[in-house]
Short mmCIF file of C-alpha atoms in Angstrom, two decimals:
data_model
loop_
_atom_site.label_atom_id
_atom_site.label_comp_id
_atom_site.label_asym_id
_atom_site.label_seq_id
_atom_site.Cartn_x
_atom_site.Cartn_y
_atom_site.Cartn_z
CA UNK A 3 -10.76 7.28 5.48
CA UNK A 4 -10.88 10.21 3.08
CA UNK A 5 -12.09 9.36 -0.38
CA UNK A 6 -11.18 11.34 -3.46
CA UNK A 7 -13.30 11.71 -6.56
CA UNK A 8 -11.98 8.56 -8.24
CA UNK A 9 -12.37 6.61 -5.01
CA UNK A 10 -16.01 7.69 -4.77
CA UNK A 11 -16.64 6.64 -8.36
CA UNK A 12 -15.03 3.27 -7.68
CA UNK A 13 -17.10 2.81 -4.53
CA UNK A 14 -20.30 3.68 -6.43
CA UNK A 15 -19.41 1.17 -9.15
CA UNK A 16 -18.81 -1.52 -6.53
CA UNK A 17 -22.11 -0.75 -4.82
CA UNK A 18 -24.01 -0.96 -8.12
CA UNK A 19 -23.13 -4.65 -8.28
CA UNK A 20 -22.94 -5.45 -4.56
CA UNK A 21 -26.32 -4.07 -3.45
CA UNK A 22 -28.49 -6.30 -5.68
CA UNK A 23 -26.42 -9.30 -4.62
CA UNK A 24 -26.85 -8.37 -0.96
CA UNK A 25 -30.59 -7.93 -1.52
CA UNK A 26 -30.81 -11.40 -3.05
CA UNK A 27 -28.76 -12.77 -0.13
CA UNK A 28 -31.20 -11.30 2.40
CA UNK A 29 -34.12 -12.82 0.48
CA UNK A 30 -32.39 -16.23 0.53
CA UNK A 31 -31.75 -15.87 4.27
CA UNK A 32 -35.42 -15.03 4.87
CA UNK A 33 -36.43 -18.06 2.80
CA UNK A 34 -34.40 -20.31 5.10
CA UNK A 35 -31.40 -20.96 2.87
CA UNK A 36 -28.82 -19.96 5.45
CA UNK A 37 -25.65 -21.19 3.74
CA UNK A 38 -26.44 -19.60 0.38
CA UNK A 39 -27.61 -16.34 1.93
CA UNK A 40 -24.61 -16.01 4.22
CA UNK A 41 -22.21 -16.88 1.42
CA UNK A 42 -23.71 -14.30 -0.90
CA UNK A 43 -23.57 -11.67 1.86
CA UNK A 44 -19.87 -12.37 2.32
CA UNK A 45 -19.30 -12.02 -1.43
CA UNK A 46 -21.26 -8.74 -1.54
CA UNK A 47 -19.27 -7.33 1.38
CA UNK A 48 -16.01 -8.42 -0.23
CA UNK A 49 -16.99 -6.66 -3.45
CA UNK A 50 -17.08 -3.37 -1.54
CA UNK A 51 -14.34 -3.86 1.04
CA UNK A 52 -11.55 -5.45 -1.02
CA UNK A 53 -11.14 -2.68 -3.59
CA UNK A 54 -11.21 0.00 -0.89
CA UNK A 55 -8.62 -1.50 1.45
CA UNK A 56 -6.46 -3.93 -0.50
CA UNK A 57 -6.54 -2.80 -4.13
CA UNK A 58 -5.49 0.82 -3.67
CA UNK A 59 -4.55 2.08 -7.16
CA UNK A 60 -1.91 4.46 -5.82
CA UNK A 61 -0.17 1.66 -3.93
CA UNK A 62 -0.28 -0.63 -6.97
CA UNK A 63 1.18 2.12 -9.18
CA UNK A 64 4.00 2.80 -6.67
CA UNK A 65 4.95 -0.88 -6.51
CA UNK A 66 4.85 -1.20 -10.29
CA UNK A 67 6.99 1.88 -10.87
CA UNK A 68 9.51 0.94 -8.17
CA UNK A 69 9.82 -2.51 -9.73
CA UNK A 70 10.60 -1.00 -13.12
CA UNK A 71 13.31 1.32 -11.81
CA UNK A 72 16.92 0.17 -11.68
CA UNK A 73 18.19 -0.78 -8.23
CA UNK A 74 20.29 2.37 -7.97
CA UNK A 75 17.23 4.63 -8.36
CA UNK A 76 14.88 2.89 -5.91
CA UNK A 77 16.06 4.93 -2.94
CA UNK A 78 17.90 1.96 -1.42
CA UNK A 79 21.58 3.03 -1.47
CA UNK A 80 23.01 -0.36 -0.46
CA UNK A 81 20.68 -2.54 -2.51
CA UNK A 82 19.68 -4.40 0.64
CA UNK A 83 15.96 -4.50 -0.16
CA UNK A 84 16.46 -6.76 -3.14
CA UNK A 85 18.65 -9.16 -1.16
CA UNK A 86 21.48 -8.91 -3.63
CA UNK A 87 24.01 -6.95 -1.56
CA UNK A 88 26.72 -9.57 -0.95
CA UNK A 89 26.41 -11.39 -4.25
CA UNK A 90 29.84 -10.07 -5.27
CA UNK A 91 32.29 -12.61 -3.85
CA UNK A 92 35.42 -10.64 -4.74
CA UNK A 93 35.84 -9.43 -1.16
CA UNK A 94 34.94 -12.72 0.50
CA UNK A 95 37.77 -14.65 2.12
CA UNK A 96 36.03 -18.00 2.18
CA UNK A 97 34.39 -17.93 -1.25
CA UNK A 98 36.83 -20.49 -2.62
CA UNK A 99 36.33 -22.86 0.29
CA UNK A 100 32.60 -22.86 -0.25
CA UNK A 101 32.87 -23.52 -3.99
CA UNK A 102 35.73 -25.99 -3.72
CA UNK A 103 38.05 -23.96 -5.94
CA UNK A 104 40.58 -22.82 -3.38
CA UNK A 105 44.35 -23.06 -3.76
CA UNK A 106 44.49 -26.66 -2.49
CA UNK A 107 42.02 -27.87 -5.12
CA UNK A 108 39.50 -29.23 -2.63
#
């Protein structure tokens, strides 16, 4: 994993808060409080791991920008990604039978 300058700053900021928590967790583990120590170690590890792997700012920005673009500009020519390709019932032969508004009035 290659980290850029902003990624390194974000990692350092996470470590500033996670290291004292991990230190306290190790002290609690040494004192015999296994549940509290293990729980705090999990929280400290999550403080470092989650922003690096799941909260990637570039990925969040791409999703946000693609959500703001109109469907025609998203790079999906058929509109299939949004699940709305087939909403137009003008070409459907059985659209009336489904809705009950066919020629027989059913």
